[in-house]
Short mmCIF file of C-alpha atoms and ligand atoms in Angstrom, two decimals:
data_model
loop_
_atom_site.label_atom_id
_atom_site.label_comp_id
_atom_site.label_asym_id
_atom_site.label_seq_id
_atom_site.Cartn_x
_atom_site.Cartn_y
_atom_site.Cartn_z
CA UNK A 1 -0.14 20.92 -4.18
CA UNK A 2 -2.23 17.81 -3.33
CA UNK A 3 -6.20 17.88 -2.79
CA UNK A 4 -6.79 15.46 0.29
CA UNK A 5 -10.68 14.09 0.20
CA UNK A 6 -11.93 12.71 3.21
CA UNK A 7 -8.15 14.46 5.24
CA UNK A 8 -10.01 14.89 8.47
CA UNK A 9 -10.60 10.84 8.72
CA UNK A 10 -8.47 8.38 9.97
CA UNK A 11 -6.64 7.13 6.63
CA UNK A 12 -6.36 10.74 5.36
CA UNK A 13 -5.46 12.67 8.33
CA UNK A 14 -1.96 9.94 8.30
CA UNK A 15 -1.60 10.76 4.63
CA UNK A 16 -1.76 13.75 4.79
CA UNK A 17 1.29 13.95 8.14
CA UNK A 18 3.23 11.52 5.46
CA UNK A 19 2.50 14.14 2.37
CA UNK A 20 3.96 16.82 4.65
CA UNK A 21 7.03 14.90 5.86
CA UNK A 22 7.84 14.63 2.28
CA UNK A 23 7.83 17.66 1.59
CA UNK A 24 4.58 18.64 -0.39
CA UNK A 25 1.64 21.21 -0.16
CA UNK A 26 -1.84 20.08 0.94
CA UNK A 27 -5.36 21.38 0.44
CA UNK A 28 -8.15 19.19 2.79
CA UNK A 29 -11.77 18.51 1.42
CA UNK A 30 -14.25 16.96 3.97
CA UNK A 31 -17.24 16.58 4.88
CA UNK A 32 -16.94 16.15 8.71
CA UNK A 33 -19.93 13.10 8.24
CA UNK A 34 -17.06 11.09 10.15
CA UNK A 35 -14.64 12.90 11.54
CA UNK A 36 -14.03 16.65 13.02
CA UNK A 37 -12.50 19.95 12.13
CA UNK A 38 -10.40 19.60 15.63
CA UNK A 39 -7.93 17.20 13.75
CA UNK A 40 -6.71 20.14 11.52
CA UNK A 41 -5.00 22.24 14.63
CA UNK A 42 -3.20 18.53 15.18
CA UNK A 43 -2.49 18.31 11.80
CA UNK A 44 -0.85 21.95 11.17
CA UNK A 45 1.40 20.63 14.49
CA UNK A 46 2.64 17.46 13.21
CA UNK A 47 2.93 18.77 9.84
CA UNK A 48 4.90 22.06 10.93
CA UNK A 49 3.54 23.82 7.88
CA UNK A 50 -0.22 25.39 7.01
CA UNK A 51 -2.69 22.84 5.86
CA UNK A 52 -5.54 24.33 4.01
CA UNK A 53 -9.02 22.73 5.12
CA UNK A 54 -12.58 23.42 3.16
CA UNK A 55 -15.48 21.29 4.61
CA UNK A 56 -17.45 20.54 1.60
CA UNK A 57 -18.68 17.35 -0.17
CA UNK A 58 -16.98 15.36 -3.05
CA UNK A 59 -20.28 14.92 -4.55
CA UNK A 60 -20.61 19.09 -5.15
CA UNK A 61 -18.66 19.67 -8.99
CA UNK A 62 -19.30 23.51 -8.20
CA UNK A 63 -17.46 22.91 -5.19
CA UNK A 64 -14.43 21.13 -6.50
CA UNK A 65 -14.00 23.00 -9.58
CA UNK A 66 -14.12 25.89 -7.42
CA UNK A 67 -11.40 24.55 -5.27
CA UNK A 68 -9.28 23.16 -8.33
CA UNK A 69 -9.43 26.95 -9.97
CA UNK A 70 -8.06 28.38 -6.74
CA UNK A 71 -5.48 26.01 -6.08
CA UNK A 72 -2.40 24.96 -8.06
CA UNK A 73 -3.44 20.92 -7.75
CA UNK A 74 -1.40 18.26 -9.36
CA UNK A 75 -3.02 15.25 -7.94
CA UNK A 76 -5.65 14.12 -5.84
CA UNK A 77 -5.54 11.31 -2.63
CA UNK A 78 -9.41 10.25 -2.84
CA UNK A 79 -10.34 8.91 0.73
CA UNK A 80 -13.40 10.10 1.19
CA UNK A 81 -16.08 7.64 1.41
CA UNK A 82 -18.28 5.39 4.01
CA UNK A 83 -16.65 2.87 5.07
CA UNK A 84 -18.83 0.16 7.39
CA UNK A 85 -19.59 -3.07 5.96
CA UNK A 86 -22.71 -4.09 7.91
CA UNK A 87 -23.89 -0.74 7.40
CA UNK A 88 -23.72 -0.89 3.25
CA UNK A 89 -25.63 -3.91 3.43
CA UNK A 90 -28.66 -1.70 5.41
CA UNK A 91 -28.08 1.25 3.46
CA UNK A 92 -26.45 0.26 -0.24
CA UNK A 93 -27.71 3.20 -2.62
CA UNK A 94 -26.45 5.62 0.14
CA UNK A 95 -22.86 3.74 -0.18
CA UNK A 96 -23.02 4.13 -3.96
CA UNK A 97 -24.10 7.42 -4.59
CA UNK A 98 -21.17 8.70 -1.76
CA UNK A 99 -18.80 5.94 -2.50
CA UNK A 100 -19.17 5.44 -6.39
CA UNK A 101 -21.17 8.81 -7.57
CA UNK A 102 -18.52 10.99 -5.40
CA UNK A 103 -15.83 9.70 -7.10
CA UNK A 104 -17.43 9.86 -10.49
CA UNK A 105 -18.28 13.84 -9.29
CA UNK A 106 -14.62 14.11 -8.55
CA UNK A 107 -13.28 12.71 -11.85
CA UNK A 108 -15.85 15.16 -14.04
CA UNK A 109 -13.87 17.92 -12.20
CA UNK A 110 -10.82 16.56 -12.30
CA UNK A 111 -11.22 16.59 -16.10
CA UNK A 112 -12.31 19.90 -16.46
CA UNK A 113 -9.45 20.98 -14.17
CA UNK A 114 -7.36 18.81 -16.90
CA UNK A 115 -5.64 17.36 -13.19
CA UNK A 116 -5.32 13.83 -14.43
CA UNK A 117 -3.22 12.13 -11.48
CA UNK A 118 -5.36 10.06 -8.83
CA UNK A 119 -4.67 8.00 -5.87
CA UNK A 120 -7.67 5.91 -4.93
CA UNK A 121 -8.52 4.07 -1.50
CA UNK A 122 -9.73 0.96 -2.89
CA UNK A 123 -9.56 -2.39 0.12
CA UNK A 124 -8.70 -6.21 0.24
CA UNK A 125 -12.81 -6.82 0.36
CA UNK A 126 -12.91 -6.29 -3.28
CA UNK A 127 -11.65 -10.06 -3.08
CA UNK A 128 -13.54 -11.80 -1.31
CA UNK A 129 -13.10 -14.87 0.19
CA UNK A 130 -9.98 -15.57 -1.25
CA UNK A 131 -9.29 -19.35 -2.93
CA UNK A 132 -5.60 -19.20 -2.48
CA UNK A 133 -3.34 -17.00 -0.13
CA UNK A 134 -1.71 -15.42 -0.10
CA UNK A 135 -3.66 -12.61 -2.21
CA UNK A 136 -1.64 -11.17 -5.34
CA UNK A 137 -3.56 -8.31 -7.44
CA UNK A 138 -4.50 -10.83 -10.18
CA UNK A 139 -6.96 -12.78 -7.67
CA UNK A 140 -10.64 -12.43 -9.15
CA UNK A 141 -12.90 -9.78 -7.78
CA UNK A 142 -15.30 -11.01 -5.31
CA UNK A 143 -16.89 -8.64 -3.30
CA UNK A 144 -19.74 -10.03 -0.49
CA UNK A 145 -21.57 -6.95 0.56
CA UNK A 146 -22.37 -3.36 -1.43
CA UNK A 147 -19.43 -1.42 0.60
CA UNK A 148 -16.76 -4.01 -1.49
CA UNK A 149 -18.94 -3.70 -4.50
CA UNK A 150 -18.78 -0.12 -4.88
CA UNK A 151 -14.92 -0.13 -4.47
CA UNK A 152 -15.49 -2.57 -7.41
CA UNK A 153 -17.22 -0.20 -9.41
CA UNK A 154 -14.99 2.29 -8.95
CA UNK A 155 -11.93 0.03 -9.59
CA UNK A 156 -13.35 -0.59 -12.63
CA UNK A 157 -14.81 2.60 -13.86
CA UNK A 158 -11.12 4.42 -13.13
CA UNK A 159 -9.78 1.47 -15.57
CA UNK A 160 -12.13 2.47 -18.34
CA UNK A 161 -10.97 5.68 -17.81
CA UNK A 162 -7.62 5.07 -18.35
CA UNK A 163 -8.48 3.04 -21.53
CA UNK A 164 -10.17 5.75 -22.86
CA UNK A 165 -7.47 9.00 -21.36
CA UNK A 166 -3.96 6.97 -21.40
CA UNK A 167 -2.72 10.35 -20.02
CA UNK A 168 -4.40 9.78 -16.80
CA UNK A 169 -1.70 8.41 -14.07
CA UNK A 170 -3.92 6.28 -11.63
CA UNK A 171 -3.02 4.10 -8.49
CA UNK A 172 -5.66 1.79 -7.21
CA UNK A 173 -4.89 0.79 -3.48
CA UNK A 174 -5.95 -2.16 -2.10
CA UNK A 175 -5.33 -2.01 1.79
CA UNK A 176 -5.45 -4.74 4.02
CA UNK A 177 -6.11 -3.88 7.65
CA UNK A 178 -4.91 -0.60 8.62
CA UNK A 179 -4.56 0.22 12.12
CA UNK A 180 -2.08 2.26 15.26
CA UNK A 181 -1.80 5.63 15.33
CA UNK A 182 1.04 8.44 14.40
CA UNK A 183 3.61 7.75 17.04
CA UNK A 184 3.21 11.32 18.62
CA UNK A 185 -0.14 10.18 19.49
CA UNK A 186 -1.89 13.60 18.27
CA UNK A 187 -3.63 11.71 15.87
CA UNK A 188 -5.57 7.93 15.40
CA UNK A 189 -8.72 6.03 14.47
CA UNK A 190 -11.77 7.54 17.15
CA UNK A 191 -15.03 5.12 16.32
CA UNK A 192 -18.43 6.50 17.22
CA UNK A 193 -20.12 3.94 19.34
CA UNK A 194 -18.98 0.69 19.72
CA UNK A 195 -15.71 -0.06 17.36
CA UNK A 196 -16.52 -2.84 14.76
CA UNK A 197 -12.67 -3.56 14.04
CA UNK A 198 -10.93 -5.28 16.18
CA UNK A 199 -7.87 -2.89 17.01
CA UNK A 200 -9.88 0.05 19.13
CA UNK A 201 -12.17 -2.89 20.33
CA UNK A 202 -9.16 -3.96 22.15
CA UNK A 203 -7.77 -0.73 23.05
CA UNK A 204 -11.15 0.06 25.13
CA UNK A 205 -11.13 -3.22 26.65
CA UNK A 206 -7.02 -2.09 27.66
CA UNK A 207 -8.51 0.87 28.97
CA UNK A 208 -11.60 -0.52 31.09
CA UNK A 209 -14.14 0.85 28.99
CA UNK A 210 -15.56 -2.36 27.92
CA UNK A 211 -15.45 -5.24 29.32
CA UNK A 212 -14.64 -8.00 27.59
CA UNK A 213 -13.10 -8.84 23.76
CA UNK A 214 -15.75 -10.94 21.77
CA UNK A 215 -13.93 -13.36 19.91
CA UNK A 216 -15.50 -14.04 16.91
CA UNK A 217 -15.54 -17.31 15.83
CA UNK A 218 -12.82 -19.72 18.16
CA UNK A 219 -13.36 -22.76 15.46
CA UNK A 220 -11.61 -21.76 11.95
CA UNK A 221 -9.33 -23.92 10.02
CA UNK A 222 -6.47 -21.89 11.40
CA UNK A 223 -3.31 -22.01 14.01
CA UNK A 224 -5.54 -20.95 16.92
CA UNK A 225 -9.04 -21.56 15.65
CA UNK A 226 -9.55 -17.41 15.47
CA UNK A 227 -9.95 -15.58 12.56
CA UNK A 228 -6.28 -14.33 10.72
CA UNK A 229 -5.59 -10.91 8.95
CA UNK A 230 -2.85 -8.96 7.50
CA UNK A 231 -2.61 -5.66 10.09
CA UNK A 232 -0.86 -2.99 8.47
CA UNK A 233 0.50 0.39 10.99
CA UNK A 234 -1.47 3.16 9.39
CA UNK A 235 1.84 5.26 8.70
CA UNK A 236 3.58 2.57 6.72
CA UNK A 237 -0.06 2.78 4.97
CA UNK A 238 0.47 6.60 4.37
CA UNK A 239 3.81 6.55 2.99
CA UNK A 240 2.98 3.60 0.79
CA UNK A 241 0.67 6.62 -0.88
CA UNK A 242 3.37 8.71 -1.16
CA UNK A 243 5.78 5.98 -2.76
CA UNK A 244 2.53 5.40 -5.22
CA UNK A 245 2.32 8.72 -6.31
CA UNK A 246 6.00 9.87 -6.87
CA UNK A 247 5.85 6.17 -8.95
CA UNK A 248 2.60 7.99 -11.22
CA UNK A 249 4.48 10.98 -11.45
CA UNK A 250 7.85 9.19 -12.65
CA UNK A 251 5.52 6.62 -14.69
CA UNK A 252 2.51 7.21 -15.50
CA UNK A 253 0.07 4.49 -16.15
CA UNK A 254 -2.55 2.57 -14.00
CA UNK A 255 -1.30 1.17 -10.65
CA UNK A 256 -3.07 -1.69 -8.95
CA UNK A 257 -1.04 -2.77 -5.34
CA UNK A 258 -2.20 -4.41 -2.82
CA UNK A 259 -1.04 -2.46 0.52
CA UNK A 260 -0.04 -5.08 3.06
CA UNK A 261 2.69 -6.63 5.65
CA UNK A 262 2.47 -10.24 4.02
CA UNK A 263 2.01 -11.60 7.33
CA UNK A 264 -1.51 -12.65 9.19
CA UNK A 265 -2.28 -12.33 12.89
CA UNK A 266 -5.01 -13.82 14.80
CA UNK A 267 -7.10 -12.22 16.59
CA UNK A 268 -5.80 -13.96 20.00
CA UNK A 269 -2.34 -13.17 18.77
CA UNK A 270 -3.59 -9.27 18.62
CA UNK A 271 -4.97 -9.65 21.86
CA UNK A 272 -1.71 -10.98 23.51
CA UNK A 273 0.47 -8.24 21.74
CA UNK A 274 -1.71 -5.47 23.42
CA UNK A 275 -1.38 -6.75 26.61
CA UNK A 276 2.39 -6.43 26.05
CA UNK A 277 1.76 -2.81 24.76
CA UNK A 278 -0.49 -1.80 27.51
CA UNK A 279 1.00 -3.52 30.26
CA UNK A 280 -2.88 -4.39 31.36
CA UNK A 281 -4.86 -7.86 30.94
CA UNK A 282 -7.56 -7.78 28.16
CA UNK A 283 -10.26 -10.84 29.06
CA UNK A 284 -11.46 -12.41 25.82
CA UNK A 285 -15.11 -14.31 25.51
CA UNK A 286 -15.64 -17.26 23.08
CA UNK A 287 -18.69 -15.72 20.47
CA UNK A 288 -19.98 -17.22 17.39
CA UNK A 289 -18.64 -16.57 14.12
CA UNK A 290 -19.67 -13.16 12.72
CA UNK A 291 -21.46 -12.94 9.49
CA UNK A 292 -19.96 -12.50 6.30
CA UNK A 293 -16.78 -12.88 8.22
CA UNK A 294 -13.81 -15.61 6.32
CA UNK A 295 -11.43 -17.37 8.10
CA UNK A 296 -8.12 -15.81 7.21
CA UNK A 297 -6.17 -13.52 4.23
CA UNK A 298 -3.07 -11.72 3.81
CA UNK A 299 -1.18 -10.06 0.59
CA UNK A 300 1.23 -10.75 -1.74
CA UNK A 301 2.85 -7.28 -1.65
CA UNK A 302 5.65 -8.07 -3.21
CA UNK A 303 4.31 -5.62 -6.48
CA UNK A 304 4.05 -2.75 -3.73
CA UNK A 305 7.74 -3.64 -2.82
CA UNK A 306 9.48 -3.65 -6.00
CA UNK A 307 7.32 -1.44 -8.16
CA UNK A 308 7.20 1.51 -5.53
CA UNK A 309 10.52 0.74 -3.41
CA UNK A 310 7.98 0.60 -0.49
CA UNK A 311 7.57 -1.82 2.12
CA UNK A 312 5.61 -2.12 5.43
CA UNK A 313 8.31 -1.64 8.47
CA UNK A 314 6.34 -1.46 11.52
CA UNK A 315 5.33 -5.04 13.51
CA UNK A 316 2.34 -6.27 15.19
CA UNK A 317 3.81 -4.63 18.43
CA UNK A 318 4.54 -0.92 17.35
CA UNK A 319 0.96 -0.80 15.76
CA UNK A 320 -0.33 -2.05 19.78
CA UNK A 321 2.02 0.76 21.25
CA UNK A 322 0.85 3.50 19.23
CA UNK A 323 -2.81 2.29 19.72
CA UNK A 324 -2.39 2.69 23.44
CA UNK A 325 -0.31 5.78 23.41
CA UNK A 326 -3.41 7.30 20.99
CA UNK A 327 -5.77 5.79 23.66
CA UNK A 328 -4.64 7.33 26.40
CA UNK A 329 -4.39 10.59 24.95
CA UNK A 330 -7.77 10.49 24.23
CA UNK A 331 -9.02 9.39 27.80
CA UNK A 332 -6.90 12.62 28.71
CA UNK A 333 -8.10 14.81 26.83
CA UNK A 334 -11.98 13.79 26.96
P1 LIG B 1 -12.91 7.61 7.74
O1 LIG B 1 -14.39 7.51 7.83
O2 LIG B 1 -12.13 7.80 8.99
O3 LIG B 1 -12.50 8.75 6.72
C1 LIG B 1 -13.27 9.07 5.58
C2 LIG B 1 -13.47 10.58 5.57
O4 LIG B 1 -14.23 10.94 4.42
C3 LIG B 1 -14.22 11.08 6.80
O5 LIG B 1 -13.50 12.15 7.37
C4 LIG B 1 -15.56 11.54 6.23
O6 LIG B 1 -16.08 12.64 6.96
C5 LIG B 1 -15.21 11.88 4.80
N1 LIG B 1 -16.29 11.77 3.82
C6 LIG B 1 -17.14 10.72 3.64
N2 LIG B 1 -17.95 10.97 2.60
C7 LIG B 1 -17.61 12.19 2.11
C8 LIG B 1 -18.06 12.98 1.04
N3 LIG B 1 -19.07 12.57 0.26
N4 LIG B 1 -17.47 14.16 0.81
C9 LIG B 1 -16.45 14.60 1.59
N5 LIG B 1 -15.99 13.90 2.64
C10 LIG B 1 -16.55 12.70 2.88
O7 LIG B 1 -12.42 6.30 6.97
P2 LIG B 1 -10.94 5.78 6.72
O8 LIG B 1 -10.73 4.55 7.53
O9 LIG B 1 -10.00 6.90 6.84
O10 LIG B 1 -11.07 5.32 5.21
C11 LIG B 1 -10.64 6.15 4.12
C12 LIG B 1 -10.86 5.42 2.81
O11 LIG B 1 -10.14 4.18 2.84
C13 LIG B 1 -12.31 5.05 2.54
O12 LIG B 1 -12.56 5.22 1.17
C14 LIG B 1 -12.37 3.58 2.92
O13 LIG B 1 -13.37 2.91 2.20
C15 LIG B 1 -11.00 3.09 2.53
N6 LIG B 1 -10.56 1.89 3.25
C16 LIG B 1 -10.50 1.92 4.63
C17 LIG B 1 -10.10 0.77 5.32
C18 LIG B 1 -10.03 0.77 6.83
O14 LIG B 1 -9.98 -0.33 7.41
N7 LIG B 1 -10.00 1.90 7.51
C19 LIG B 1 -9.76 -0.41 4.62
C20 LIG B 1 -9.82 -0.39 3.24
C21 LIG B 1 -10.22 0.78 2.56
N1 LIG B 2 -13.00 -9.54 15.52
C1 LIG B 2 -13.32 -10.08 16.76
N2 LIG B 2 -13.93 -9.28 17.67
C2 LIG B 2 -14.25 -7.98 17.42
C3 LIG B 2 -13.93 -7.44 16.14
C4 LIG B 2 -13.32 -8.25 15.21
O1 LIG B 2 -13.05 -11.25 17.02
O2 LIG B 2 -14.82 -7.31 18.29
C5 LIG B 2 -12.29 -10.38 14.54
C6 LIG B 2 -13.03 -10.58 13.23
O3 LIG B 2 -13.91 -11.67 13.31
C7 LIG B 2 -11.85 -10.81 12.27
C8 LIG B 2 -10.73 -9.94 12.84
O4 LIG B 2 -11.09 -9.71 14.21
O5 LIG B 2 -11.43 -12.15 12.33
C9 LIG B 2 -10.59 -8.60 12.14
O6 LIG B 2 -11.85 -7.93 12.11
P1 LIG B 2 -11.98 -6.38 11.74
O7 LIG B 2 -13.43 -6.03 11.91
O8 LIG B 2 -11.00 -5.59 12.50
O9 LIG B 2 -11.54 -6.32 10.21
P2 LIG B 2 -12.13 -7.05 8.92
O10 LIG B 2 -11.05 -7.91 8.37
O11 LIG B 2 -13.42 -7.69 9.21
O12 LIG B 2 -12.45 -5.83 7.94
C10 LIG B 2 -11.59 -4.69 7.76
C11 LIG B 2 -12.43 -3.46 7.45
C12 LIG B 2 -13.09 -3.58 6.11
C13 LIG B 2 -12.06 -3.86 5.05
C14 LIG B 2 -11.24 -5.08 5.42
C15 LIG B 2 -10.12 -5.29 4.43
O13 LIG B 2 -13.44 -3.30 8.45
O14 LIG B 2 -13.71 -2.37 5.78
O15 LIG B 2 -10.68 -4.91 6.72
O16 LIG B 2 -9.42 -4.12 4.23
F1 LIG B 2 -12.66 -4.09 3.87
#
């Protein structure tokens, strides 16, 4: 059986449909701080099988260990954390004791438990501004704001780990841009407030809720002068976690991969493959560069492909399609 963290969000929730679909048991911990219980009746649909759910934070040992003596756990998919950049830089030692003291709480039980496999959400902004692209794993850390710095950390305390416990199996996995939605549409990203990413920007726009797309930034070194990033469909995301585990349990070791397409999109070039999608006009308005923001990445992920046998199949279009399809469902349902 797998322990889920952070299974009701958006990453986990997909991991845990692609876990399923393979074939394996599931336990979800969560602390509903950003997302809700009501995914788990969705989930147990998709998923066609029982899927245990304990709301509870990563940060309580008692909690774990309890969870780890009651369960038969052979690994652990660690997704829980916060997530928003801007918001790290306003609030860092909140980001770092949930982002980098959770996950040390999780490892001390972990240990205890003697469960010794991990899979750990690490991102592309532990890079930086990249100097060459595309992005391989060997690039140099260079996180810009405490959100990338405590993946960082974490990165880096997991690797003294493994120096010290060689029997630990860990993956560290960098994703790019993850967005779409499971293709049923029971499931996808739901931002409180106004989205900061530009994928369910867009898909409000599609749907009339907002007005307008702000471009930011129409003046980068790039084709069309917007800013370019490597989208990645949240499912192929999910079963690139799956491929990385069944590699730690065949292998051992610890796994750095970058999770990626190898291809960049501009924002405009977003824009005009959700129109296709949603069959509606999205207006776009010229705004100034956002802060902190660089001009374009994408990965290497050719270690992903040949290491794991796993490689992003989804285009720019299917991850528009199941955007909308999620979109709509939730304008139905609200
Ligand atoms: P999300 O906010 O949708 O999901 C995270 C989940 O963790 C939420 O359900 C939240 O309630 C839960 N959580 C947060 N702190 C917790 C705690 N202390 N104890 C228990 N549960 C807790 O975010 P997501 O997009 O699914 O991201 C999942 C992971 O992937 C995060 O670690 C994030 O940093 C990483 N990541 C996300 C992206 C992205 O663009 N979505 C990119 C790179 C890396
Ligand atoms: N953008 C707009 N308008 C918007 C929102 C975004 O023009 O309303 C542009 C941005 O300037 C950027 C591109 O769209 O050029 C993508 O922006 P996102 O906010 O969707 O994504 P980021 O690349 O800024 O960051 C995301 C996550 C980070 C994560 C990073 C790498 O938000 O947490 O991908 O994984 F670290």
């Amino acid at each position: 059986m797998i322990l889920v963290t952070g299974g009701t969000g958006y990453l986990g929730s997909h991991a845990a449909v692609a876990l399923a679909t393979a074939g394996r048991e599931l336990v979800i911990v969560d602390n509903l701080c950003n997302s809700s219980a009501s995914v788990i009746g969705r989930l147990k649909r998709l998923c066609a099988c029982d899927v245990q759910f304990i709301q509870g934070d990563v940060r309580d040992t008692a909690l774990l260990s309890e969870i780890f003596l009651g369960h038969d756990i052979s690994a652990v998919m660690h997704f829980a954390g916060l997530k928003a950049v801007g918001e790290s830089t306003e609030m860092p030692v909140d980001y770092f004791d949930n982002n980098v003291n959770g996950t040390i709480q999780l490892l001390v039980a972990m240990r205890r438990a003697k469960i010794k496999t991990l899979v750990f959400s690490s991102s592309a902004t532990v890079y930086g501004d990249p100097a060459t692209l595309p992005i391989t794993e060997d690039c140099p850390f260079a996180p810009t704001s405490p959100y990338g710095r405590s993946k960082v950390f974490i990165e880096e305390i997991l690797a003294d780990l493994h120096r010290a416990e060689p029997d630990w199996r860990i993956a560290r996995l960098r994703y790019f841009n993850p967005v779409g939605a499971h293709e049923s549409g029971l499931i996808g990203e739901d931002p409180a407030g106004i989205p900061n990413n530009l994928m369910p920007y867009v898909a409000q726009v599609a749907l009339g809720s907002r007005n307008a797309v702000n471009v930011f930034g129409t003046d980068y070194p790039t084709r069309d002068g917007t800013g370019v990033r490597d989208y990645i469909h949240v499912m192929d995301l999910a079963e690139g976690h799956v491929a990385a585990l069944d590699h730690l349990e065949q292998a051992g070791g610890l796994l750095t991969v970058n999770l990626g397409t190898g291809q960049g999109h501009s924002v405009l070039e977003v824009v005009k493959a959700f129109e296709r999608a949603s069959n509606r006009p999205i207006p776009c308005l010229a705004a100034p560069r956002r802060k902190g923001d660089v001009a374009q990445y994408w990965a290497d992920p050719s270690l992903a492909n040949t290491l794991l046998h796993w490689q992003a199949g989804r285009n720019l279009q299917q991850m528009c399609a199941d955007t909308w399809r999620w979109q709509l469902n939730m304008a139905d349902t609200s």
